[in-house]
Amino acid sequence: MRFGYTLMTEQAGPRELVGHATAAERAGFDFEVMSDHYSPWLDEQGHAPYAWSVLGAVAQATERVDLMTYVTCPIMRYHPAVVAQKAATVQLLSDGRFTLGVGAGENLNEHVVGRGWPPANVRHEMLDEALRIMRALFEGGYVNFKGEHYRVDSAKLWDRPEQPVPVAVAVSGEQSISGFAPLADAMIAVEPKEELTKSWRKAKSGDQRIIGQIPICYDKSEEAAIERAHAQFRWFGGGWKVNAELPGPSGFAGATQFVRPEDVAESIPCGPKVDKIVDAVSAFWQAGFTDVALVQIGGEHQDEFFPFAEQELLPALREASA
């Protein structure tokens, strides 16, 4: 089991994120994932720098950890040909440590380009075409493509790593697994459901990287941790079918206005107790995941988290997962 750290662009600025990346590497995390947002989920989070600029800096500031987008949406805000160029560049900057994590996106980030927000089945069609375009570009040579949603005219990656960039795809059920597994190298899911991992392994042969993510809120005061998790992460309990549709932070604020701090504390481990966090994370390895990235809630509360992670949390997680 590999344990990662989340560079949460919604809760910290670009310079701070680079500092968090180096601190997480020193603390012993195996990999780092970065969200790719145009807006935070809630105003209280307060940030949304451009992920790809930050990734370039992180690739130079770190030496060992694998890097990954978690996740980029290559269907509206970005054209897939441009995402392929960005991914290839980060792979070269990081000396082969990068995985491109993609998904069908959220209205929260994609509506800003003024194209509306298509229904889920259309978004999946668009993601399918996007994956095919990026795969072709990673393989090299000139690419022409004419699909229902995209066209590519004589595109080529002039600075391309020798090995194609690994691609991980976010899935939510059997339909998305059957459609995307043939086009992907790894699976992403935020819910520790064993049926997802079994279906993925059935669809793919060989060793499979299956990557999850879980928010936690470490603080020496459990009360303060619950208060912070409620302020910044109460949106998390809405479920991705809801979260993908709301258009902005004000929509998430309205949708979560009746969520209580105790409701958040039931779904997110809060406070200083290692056992509580280990118990929550264990659901992922029990469900067959190979990797899980932790989100420490609160951009200004990362520095206090790293010594705790290095000295207590990561050793406990490694022992329990073994």
mmCIF file of N, CA and C in Angstrom, residues 132-228:
data_model
loop_
_atom_site.group_PDB
_atom_site.id
_atom_site.type_symbol
_atom_site.label_atom_id
_atom_site.label_comp_id
_atom_site.label_asym_id
_atom_site.label_seq_id
_atom_site.Cartn_x
_atom_site.Cartn_y
_atom_site.Cartn_z
ATOM 1 N N ARG A 132 -8.639 9.091 -26.271
ATOM 2 C CA ARG A 132 -8.098 8.578 -27.534
ATOM 3 C C ARG A 132 -7.131 9.586 -28.169
ATOM 4 N N ILE A 133 -7.478 10.855 -28.105
ATOM 5 C CA ILE A 133 -6.605 11.886 -28.664
ATOM 6 C C ILE A 133 -5.286 11.945 -27.902
ATOM 7 N N MET A 134 -5.363 11.966 -26.572
ATOM 8 C CA MET A 134 -4.141 12.066 -25.760
ATOM 9 C C MET A 134 -3.263 10.836 -25.935
ATOM 10 N N ARG A 135 -3.880 9.664 -25.961
ATOM 11 C CA ARG A 135 -3.111 8.427 -26.175
ATOM 12 C C ARG A 135 -2.340 8.489 -27.489
ATOM 13 N N ALA A 136 -3.007 8.931 -28.532
ATOM 14 C CA ALA A 136 -2.358 8.996 -29.836
ATOM 15 C C ALA A 136 -1.183 9.975 -29.815
ATOM 16 N N LEU A 137 -1.354 11.115 -29.170
ATOM 17 C CA LEU A 137 -0.273 12.099 -29.097
ATOM 18 C C LEU A 137 0.898 11.584 -28.277
ATOM 19 N N PHE A 138 0.626 10.865 -27.197
ATOM 20 C CA PHE A 138 1.699 10.305 -26.377
ATOM 21 C C PHE A 138 2.520 9.274 -27.146
ATOM 22 N N GLU A 139 1.901 8.631 -28.116
ATOM 23 C CA GLU A 139 2.606 7.617 -28.894
ATOM 24 C C GLU A 139 3.570 8.236 -29.907
ATOM 25 N N GLY A 140 3.369 9.503 -30.258
ATOM 26 C CA GLY A 140 4.283 10.191 -31.158
ATOM 27 C C GLY A 140 3.729 10.352 -32.560
ATOM 28 N N GLY A 141 4.361 11.212 -33.331
ATOM 29 C CA GLY A 141 3.936 11.475 -34.698
ATOM 30 C C GLY A 141 2.815 12.496 -34.767
ATOM 31 N N TYR A 142 2.363 12.757 -35.984
ATOM 32 C CA TYR A 142 1.271 13.704 -36.200
ATOM 33 C C TYR A 142 -0.066 13.000 -35.986
ATOM 34 N N VAL A 143 -0.983 13.706 -35.373
ATOM 35 C CA VAL A 143 -2.294 13.144 -35.057
ATOM 36 C C VAL A 143 -3.379 13.995 -35.696
ATOM 37 N N ASN A 144 -4.260 13.337 -36.412
ATOM 38 C CA ASN A 144 -5.486 13.946 -36.916
ATOM 39 C C ASN A 144 -6.656 13.170 -36.338
ATOM 40 N N PHE A 145 -7.680 13.871 -35.936
ATOM 41 C CA PHE A 145 -8.819 13.215 -35.300
ATOM 42 C C PHE A 145 -10.077 13.986 -35.638
ATOM 43 N N LYS A 146 -11.123 13.252 -35.976
ATOM 44 C CA LYS A 146 -12.427 13.853 -36.210
ATOM 45 C C LYS A 146 -13.465 13.020 -35.485
ATOM 46 N N GLY A 147 -13.998 13.558 -34.411
ATOM 47 C CA GLY A 147 -15.011 12.873 -33.627
ATOM 48 C C GLY A 147 -16.287 13.688 -33.543
ATOM 49 N N GLU A 148 -17.182 13.230 -32.704
ATOM 50 C CA GLU A 148 -18.441 13.950 -32.531
ATOM 51 C C GLU A 148 -18.239 15.244 -31.746
ATOM 52 N N HIS A 149 -17.234 15.249 -30.861
ATOM 53 C CA HIS A 149 -17.037 16.397 -29.981
ATOM 54 C C HIS A 149 -15.746 17.168 -30.246
ATOM 55 N N TYR A 150 -14.725 16.526 -30.818
ATOM 56 C CA TYR A 150 -13.430 17.176 -31.004
ATOM 57 C C TYR A 150 -12.877 16.927 -32.395
ATOM 58 N N ARG A 151 -12.073 17.895 -32.818
ATOM 59 C CA ARG A 151 -11.248 17.719 -34.007
ATOM 60 C C ARG A 151 -9.815 18.058 -33.639
ATOM 61 N N VAL A 152 -8.898 17.332 -34.221
ATOM 62 C CA VAL A 152 -7.474 17.618 -34.064
ATOM 63 C C VAL A 152 -6.866 17.648 -35.451
ATOM 64 N N ASP A 153 -6.144 18.710 -35.739
ATOM 65 C CA ASP A 153 -5.576 18.896 -37.068
ATOM 66 C C ASP A 153 -4.062 18.913 -36.980
ATOM 67 N N SER A 154 -3.436 17.821 -37.390
ATOM 68 C CA SER A 154 -1.995 17.735 -37.546
ATOM 69 C C SER A 154 -1.248 18.182 -36.287
ATOM 70 N N ALA A 155 -1.624 17.606 -35.148
ATOM 71 C CA ALA A 155 -0.972 17.934 -33.878
ATOM 72 C C ALA A 155 0.159 16.950 -33.598
ATOM 73 N N LYS A 156 1.202 17.459 -32.973
ATOM 74 C CA LYS A 156 2.346 16.621 -32.624
ATOM 75 C C LYS A 156 2.994 17.172 -31.356
ATOM 76 N N LEU A 157 3.400 16.276 -30.459
ATOM 77 C CA LEU A 157 4.141 16.676 -29.270
ATOM 78 C C LEU A 157 5.626 16.702 -29.604
ATOM 79 N N TRP A 158 6.188 17.883 -29.648
ATOM 80 C CA TRP A 158 7.580 18.007 -30.046
ATOM 81 C C TRP A 158 8.541 17.699 -28.901
ATOM 82 N N ASP A 159 8.107 17.885 -27.692
ATOM 83 C CA ASP A 159 8.895 17.477 -26.525
ATOM 84 C C ASP A 159 8.103 16.400 -25.805
ATOM 85 N N ARG A 160 8.493 15.169 -26.058
ATOM 86 C CA ARG A 160 7.708 14.013 -25.620
ATOM 87 C C ARG A 160 8.613 13.026 -24.903
ATOM 88 N N PRO A 161 8.200 12.530 -23.723
ATOM 89 C CA PRO A 161 9.002 11.509 -23.043
ATOM 90 C C PRO A 161 9.057 10.225 -23.858
ATOM 91 N N GLU A 162 10.114 9.461 -23.651
ATOM 92 C CA GLU A 162 10.275 8.223 -24.419
ATOM 93 C C GLU A 162 9.133 7.252 -24.161
ATOM 94 N N GLN A 163 8.704 7.153 -22.906
ATOM 95 C CA GLN A 163 7.579 6.290 -22.571
ATOM 96 C C GLN A 163 6.304 7.127 -22.484
ATOM 97 N N PRO A 164 5.186 6.648 -23.035
ATOM 98 C CA PRO A 164 3.935 7.402 -22.938
ATOM 99 C C PRO A 164 3.575 7.723 -21.490
ATOM 100 N N VAL A 165 2.989 8.882 -21.277
ATOM 101 C CA VAL A 165 2.568 9.290 -19.935
ATOM 102 C C VAL A 165 1.480 8.332 -19.432
ATOM 103 N N PRO A 166 1.643 7.725 -18.246
ATOM 104 C CA PRO A 166 0.569 6.882 -17.709
ATOM 105 C C PRO A 166 -0.686 7.715 -17.463
ATOM 106 N N VAL A 167 -1.826 7.114 -17.732
ATOM 107 C CA VAL A 167 -3.109 7.804 -17.573
ATOM 108 C C VAL A 167 -3.974 7.044 -16.573
ATOM 109 N N ALA A 168 -4.466 7.752 -15.573
ATOM 110 C CA ALA A 168 -5.420 7.187 -14.614
ATOM 111 C C ALA A 168 -6.756 7.877 -14.807
ATOM 112 N N VAL A 169 -7.842 7.110 -14.729
ATOM 113 C CA VAL A 169 -9.172 7.648 -15.008
ATOM 114 C C VAL A 169 -10.087 7.457 -13.803
ATOM 115 N N ALA A 170 -10.814 8.513 -13.465
ATOM 116 C CA ALA A 170 -11.788 8.446 -12.371
ATOM 117 C C ALA A 170 -13.040 7.725 -12.845
ATOM 118 N N VAL A 171 -13.485 6.746 -12.058
ATOM 119 C CA VAL A 171 -14.673 5.964 -12.398
ATOM 120 C C VAL A 171 -15.631 5.965 -11.222
ATOM 121 N N SER A 172 -16.894 5.660 -11.525
ATOM 122 C CA SER A 172 -17.906 5.642 -10.470
ATOM 123 C C SER A 172 -18.777 4.391 -10.490
ATOM 124 N N GLY A 173 -18.677 3.606 -11.568
ATOM 125 C CA GLY A 173 -19.519 2.423 -11.658
ATOM 126 C C GLY A 173 -19.131 1.552 -12.828
ATOM 127 N N GLU A 174 -19.924 0.513 -13.050
ATOM 128 C CA GLU A 174 -19.617 -0.489 -14.061
ATOM 129 C C GLU A 174 -19.541 0.108 -15.462
ATOM 130 N N GLN A 175 -20.421 1.053 -15.770
ATOM 131 C CA GLN A 175 -20.446 1.624 -17.111
ATOM 132 C C GLN A 175 -19.157 2.394 -17.415
ATOM 133 N N SER A 176 -18.725 3.218 -16.472
ATOM 134 C CA SER A 176 -17.504 3.977 -16.709
ATOM 135 C C SER A 176 -16.271 3.072 -16.717
ATOM 136 N N ILE A 177 -16.283 2.018 -15.916
ATOM 137 C CA ILE A 177 -15.155 1.090 -15.912
ATOM 138 C C ILE A 177 -15.043 0.367 -17.249
ATOM 139 N N SER A 178 -16.140 -0.154 -17.748
ATOM 140 C CA SER A 178 -16.091 -0.888 -19.013
ATOM 141 C C SER A 178 -15.700 0.019 -20.173
ATOM 142 N N GLY A 179 -16.085 1.300 -20.092
ATOM 143 C CA GLY A 179 -15.751 2.212 -21.177
ATOM 144 C C GLY A 179 -14.324 2.722 -21.140
ATOM 145 N N PHE A 180 -13.830 3.007 -19.935
ATOM 146 C CA PHE A 180 -12.539 3.676 -19.827
ATOM 147 C C PHE A 180 -11.368 2.753 -19.519
ATOM 148 N N ALA A 181 -11.613 1.584 -18.957
ATOM 149 C CA ALA A 181 -10.504 0.697 -18.592
ATOM 150 C C ALA A 181 -9.583 0.379 -19.775
ATOM 151 N N PRO A 182 -10.125 0.116 -20.986
ATOM 152 C CA PRO A 182 -9.226 -0.183 -22.106
ATOM 153 C C PRO A 182 -8.309 0.976 -22.494
ATOM 154 N N LEU A 183 -8.667 2.210 -22.081
ATOM 155 C CA LEU A 183 -7.915 3.383 -22.487
ATOM 156 C C LEU A 183 -7.009 3.911 -21.381
ATOM 157 N N ALA A 184 -7.003 3.257 -20.222
ATOM 158 C CA ALA A 184 -6.305 3.793 -19.053
ATOM 159 C C ALA A 184 -5.293 2.806 -18.505
ATOM 160 N N ASP A 185 -4.369 3.338 -17.700
ATOM 161 C CA ASP A 185 -3.356 2.521 -17.042
ATOM 162 C C ASP A 185 -3.660 2.306 -15.568
ATOM 163 N N ALA A 186 -4.509 3.145 -14.984
ATOM 164 C CA ALA A 186 -4.809 3.056 -13.560
ATOM 165 C C ALA A 186 -6.209 3.596 -13.313
ATOM 166 N N MET A 187 -6.753 3.231 -12.158
ATOM 167 C CA MET A 187 -8.107 3.624 -11.785
ATOM 168 C C MET A 187 -8.074 4.611 -10.624
ATOM 169 N N ILE A 188 -8.986 5.572 -10.651
ATOM 170 C CA ILE A 188 -9.177 6.539 -9.575
ATOM 171 C C ILE A 188 -10.606 6.428 -9.070
ATOM 172 N N ALA A 189 -10.771 6.436 -7.754
ATOM 173 C CA ALA A 189 -12.108 6.489 -7.150
ATOM 174 C C ALA A 189 -11.973 7.063 -5.755
ATOM 175 N N VAL A 190 -12.968 7.808 -5.324
ATOM 176 C CA VAL A 190 -12.893 8.427 -3.997
ATOM 177 C C VAL A 190 -13.710 7.670 -2.961
ATOM 178 N N GLU A 191 -14.432 6.658 -3.390
ATOM 179 C CA GLU A 191 -15.185 5.835 -2.450
ATOM 180 C C GLU A 191 -14.562 4.444 -2.401
ATOM 181 N N PRO A 192 -14.301 3.906 -1.211
ATOM 182 C CA PRO A 192 -13.651 2.595 -1.095
ATOM 183 C C PRO A 192 -14.626 1.443 -1.309
ATOM 184 N N LYS A 193 -15.028 1.257 -2.559
ATOM 185 C CA LYS A 193 -15.997 0.218 -2.896
ATOM 186 C C LYS A 193 -15.283 -0.965 -3.560
ATOM 187 N N GLU A 194 -15.426 -2.127 -2.954
ATOM 188 C CA GLU A 194 -14.747 -3.308 -3.466
ATOM 189 C C GLU A 194 -15.259 -3.700 -4.847
ATOM 190 N N GLU A 195 -16.552 -3.424 -5.120
ATOM 191 C CA GLU A 195 -17.085 -3.789 -6.430
ATOM 192 C C GLU A 195 -16.388 -3.026 -7.551
ATOM 193 N N LEU A 196 -15.904 -1.814 -7.266
ATOM 194 C CA LEU A 196 -15.178 -1.051 -8.273
ATOM 195 C C LEU A 196 -13.824 -1.690 -8.577
ATOM 196 N N THR A 197 -13.086 -2.046 -7.535
ATOM 197 C CA THR A 197 -11.759 -2.631 -7.749
ATOM 198 C C THR A 197 -11.858 -3.986 -8.428
ATOM 199 N N LYS A 198 -12.855 -4.782 -8.054
ATOM 200 C CA LYS A 198 -13.025 -6.095 -8.693
ATOM 201 C C LYS A 198 -13.365 -5.941 -10.166
ATOM 202 N N SER A 199 -14.258 -5.010 -10.475
ATOM 203 C CA SER A 199 -14.638 -4.803 -11.874
ATOM 204 C C SER A 199 -13.456 -4.301 -12.695
ATOM 205 N N TRP A 200 -12.664 -3.421 -12.097
ATOM 206 C CA TRP A 200 -11.506 -2.889 -12.816
ATOM 207 C C TRP A 200 -10.494 -3.989 -13.114
ATOM 208 N N ARG A 201 -10.203 -4.799 -12.116
ATOM 209 C CA ARG A 201 -9.226 -5.874 -12.319
ATOM 210 C C ARG A 201 -9.749 -6.929 -13.294
ATOM 211 N N LYS A 202 -11.048 -7.069 -13.358
ATOM 212 C CA LYS A 202 -11.629 -7.999 -14.328
ATOM 213 C C LYS A 202 -11.467 -7.447 -15.747
ATOM 214 N N ALA A 203 -11.534 -6.127 -15.862
ATOM 215 C CA ALA A 203 -11.437 -5.497 -17.179
ATOM 216 C C ALA A 203 -9.997 -5.317 -17.642
ATOM 217 N N LYS A 204 -9.039 -5.334 -16.700
ATOM 218 C CA LYS A 204 -7.635 -5.096 -17.032
ATOM 219 C C LYS A 204 -6.786 -6.260 -16.546
ATOM 220 N N SER A 205 -5.807 -6.638 -17.316
ATOM 221 C CA SER A 205 -4.893 -7.707 -16.908
ATOM 222 C C SER A 205 -3.639 -7.109 -16.294
ATOM 223 N N GLY A 206 -2.921 -7.910 -15.519
ATOM 224 C CA GLY A 206 -1.674 -7.471 -14.918
ATOM 225 C C GLY A 206 -1.896 -6.692 -13.638
ATOM 226 N N ASP A 207 -0.794 -6.218 -13.060
ATOM 227 C CA ASP A 207 -0.868 -5.417 -11.841
ATOM 228 C C ASP A 207 -1.522 -4.076 -12.140
ATOM 229 N N GLN A 208 -2.452 -3.702 -11.304
ATOM 230 C CA GLN A 208 -3.194 -2.480 -11.537
ATOM 231 C C GLN A 208 -3.037 -1.525 -10.359
ATOM 232 N N ARG A 209 -2.718 -0.294 -10.670
ATOM 233 C CA ARG A 209 -2.683 0.754 -9.649
ATOM 234 C C ARG A 209 -4.096 1.316 -9.493
ATOM 235 N N ILE A 210 -4.627 1.276 -8.272
ATOM 236 C CA ILE A 210 -5.970 1.756 -7.988
ATOM 237 C C ILE A 210 -5.861 2.782 -6.865
ATOM 238 N N ILE A 211 -6.199 4.024 -7.175
ATOM 239 C CA ILE A 211 -5.831 5.156 -6.327
ATOM 240 C C ILE A 211 -7.070 5.818 -5.734
ATOM 241 N N GLY A 212 -7.087 5.897 -4.412
ATOM 242 C CA GLY A 212 -8.175 6.552 -3.705
ATOM 243 C C GLY A 212 -7.704 7.822 -3.025
ATOM 244 N N GLN A 213 -8.649 8.484 -2.374
ATOM 245 C CA GLN A 213 -8.349 9.729 -1.661
ATOM 246 C C GLN A 213 -9.306 9.875 -0.495
ATOM 247 N N ILE A 214 -8.805 10.406 0.628
ATOM 248 C CA ILE A 214 -9.648 10.576 1.800
ATOM 249 C C ILE A 214 -9.261 11.857 2.534
ATOM 250 N N PRO A 215 -10.243 12.682 2.907
ATOM 251 C CA PRO A 215 -9.939 13.860 3.709
ATOM 252 C C PRO A 215 -9.819 13.503 5.180
ATOM 253 N N ILE A 216 -8.876 14.153 5.857
ATOM 254 C CA ILE A 216 -8.753 14.057 7.304
ATOM 255 C C ILE A 216 -8.542 15.472 7.826
ATOM 256 N N CYS A 217 -8.718 15.657 9.112
ATOM 257 C CA CYS A 217 -8.486 16.980 9.693
ATOM 258 C C CYS A 217 -7.730 16.805 11.002
ATOM 259 N N TYR A 218 -6.402 16.770 10.881
ATOM 260 C CA TYR A 218 -5.570 16.639 12.081
ATOM 261 C C TYR A 218 -5.479 17.971 12.811
ATOM 262 N N ASP A 219 -5.629 17.919 14.113
ATOM 263 C CA ASP A 219 -5.427 19.060 14.989
ATOM 264 C C ASP A 219 -5.271 18.513 16.397
ATOM 265 N N LYS A 220 -4.483 19.173 17.216
ATOM 266 C CA LYS A 220 -4.355 18.728 18.599
ATOM 267 C C LYS A 220 -5.682 18.831 19.342
ATOM 268 N N SER A 221 -6.550 19.734 18.881
ATOM 269 C CA SER A 221 -7.885 19.881 19.451
ATOM 270 C C SER A 221 -8.911 19.260 18.525
ATOM 271 N N GLU A 222 -9.606 18.240 18.996
ATOM 272 C CA GLU A 222 -10.642 17.621 18.172
ATOM 273 C C GLU A 222 -11.750 18.612 17.846
ATOM 274 N N GLU A 223 -12.098 19.455 18.813
ATOM 275 C CA GLU A 223 -13.151 20.441 18.585
ATOM 276 C C GLU A 223 -12.772 21.411 17.468
ATOM 277 N N ALA A 224 -11.526 21.888 17.491
ATOM 278 C CA ALA A 224 -11.064 22.799 16.446
ATOM 279 C C ALA A 224 -11.025 22.108 15.091
ATOM 280 N N ALA A 225 -10.639 20.829 15.075
ATOM 281 C CA ALA A 225 -10.593 20.082 13.823
ATOM 282 C C ALA A 225 -11.984 19.931 13.226
ATOM 283 N N ILE A 226 -12.965 19.615 14.054
ATOM 284 C CA ILE A 226 -14.340 19.463 13.564
ATOM 285 C C ILE A 226 -14.859 20.789 13.028
ATOM 286 N N GLU A 227 -14.569 21.857 13.735
ATOM 287 C CA GLU A 227 -15.018 23.181 13.295
ATOM 288 C C GLU A 227 -14.415 23.534 11.939
ATOM 289 N N ARG A 228 -13.128 23.260 11.757
ATOM 290 C CA ARG A 228 -12.462 23.567 10.493
ATOM 291 C C ARG A 228 -12.962 22.671 9.359
#
